[in-house]
């Protein structure tokens, strides 16, 4: 592929989206550029404060546990309170927690702050995903989620490099910078991002239409969506396992921690360097096929870890499951938006986010226990089996539901009258809707 064709692909990947999306994209980039807390928290607790590795692991796990509660909380607030108020308040709460870490010193105070930070950090994500679904035309939703996920990883890469270089300033300084970046993110959202929560529907006579009330229990009773959440949980377990199992496996083969650092850096490099190309190759594809493919890439990428014996071979396995990650994350978010009623997008995204948080809490514990017990080969055999099971589930259980919802999303809409309400983003910011090819999905494909 020539440089010109790559340039055209990149231009096509970023064109045609509303201005409001790019302010949201910028806020994600700024927020993640200052994401130092989790990156350096374990070192801060062990090296700076002298706590045990066990305590450091417990505190990091508390961040994930906070996310289990924060995701449905954020989903509820997103639908009831609004997208922008939820984002601003949760970003401010996360900034306050990051700043507090630079001040508190007692073990359990730190644990409490990290738990609350996990709640706030995860609570903001349903509002971000709902906003994207609100403002972006259905046929571009997956692409928008991919671009936002790219910003997240680009910012994290910058944070990792900058944080490592600036560590000589002290861990507390990094936490303050994290707080400032998160505060700036909240300011961008408050000043530049419009509220996108759909207005209450009205009948032809101009009377309000009573919409069905949606609770968390209602969301869980939605059979296709419940299946999507459970399958995503399986994929998340497979995706999270390498972050614990890979360094332990490499150490068991006598490889140094620096070798692991180089190998795992491949994950970020591939995402930052090739997300736009993956977007182009997967654009307008069936969400079921993409979810199936991503689950298989996770399965065989992690499973091949058992066969690797050198840093190059381990890096090759990371490339495989990273491609699966690049496909899965935005496709899953777009499929969630596809299945969710407009007035309940926050709750649906909140429940989906909870599956990520649960996996983030359970998988590290399970992976460590398996490596210490039966051994790493059993771990990688298990991730292969779970990934294949998820792939079969996507293909057999969700093909009909997602296809039907895709057809509804791209169904012709009656032309607007002169009295129709203007777009929430304004006519100059709205991306024009274009028809999709037959069989293409509104959510076809990363966060």
PDB file of C-alpha atoms in Angstrom, residues 68 71 122 228-234 236-237 332 349-361:
ATOM      1  CA  UNK A  68     -18.138  -2.327  38.989  1.00  0.00           C
ATOM      2  CA  UNK A  71     -20.470   1.934  35.535  1.00  0.00           C
ATOM      3  CA  UNK A 122     -15.791   4.194  35.193  1.00  0.00           C
ATOM      4  CA  UNK A 228     -23.983  -9.451  24.270  1.00  0.00           C
ATOM      5  CA  UNK A 229     -22.928  -8.528  27.824  1.00  0.00           C
ATOM      6  CA  UNK A 230     -22.173 -12.116  28.822  1.00  0.00           C
ATOM      7  CA  UNK A 231     -20.153 -12.754  25.668  1.00  0.00           C
ATOM      8  CA  UNK A 232     -18.274  -9.506  26.175  1.00  0.00           C
ATOM      9  CA  UNK A 233     -17.459 -10.636  29.717  1.00  0.00           C
ATOM     10  CA  UNK A 234     -15.899 -13.803  28.291  1.00  0.00           C
ATOM     11  CA  UNK A 236     -12.779  -9.358  28.570  1.00  0.00           C
ATOM     12  CA  UNK A 237     -11.540 -12.249  30.693  1.00  0.00           C
ATOM     13  CA  UNK A 332     -18.934  -3.893  21.024  1.00  0.00           C
ATOM     14  CA  UNK A 349     -23.636   1.398  28.175  1.00  0.00           C
ATOM     15  CA  UNK A 350     -23.393   1.325  31.974  1.00  0.00           C
ATOM     16  CA  UNK A 351     -24.297  -2.349  32.186  1.00  0.00           C
ATOM     17  CA  UNK A 352     -21.888  -3.137  29.373  1.00  0.00           C
ATOM     18  CA  UNK A 353     -19.144  -1.197  31.130  1.00  0.00           C
ATOM     19  CA  UNK A 354     -19.789  -3.239  34.260  1.00  0.00           C
ATOM     20  CA  UNK A 355     -18.746  -6.390  32.366  1.00  0.00           C
ATOM     21  CA  UNK A 356     -15.382  -4.771  31.637  1.00  0.00           C
ATOM     22  CA  UNK A 357     -14.987  -3.800  35.293  1.00  0.00           C
ATOM     23  CA  UNK A 358     -15.903  -7.272  36.567  1.00  0.00           C
ATOM     24  CA  UNK A 359     -13.354  -8.857  34.226  1.00  0.00           C
ATOM     25  CA  UNK A 360     -10.746  -6.326  35.323  1.00  0.00           C
ATOM     26  CA  UNK A 361     -11.276  -7.412  38.916  1.00  0.00           C
TER      27      UNK A 361
END
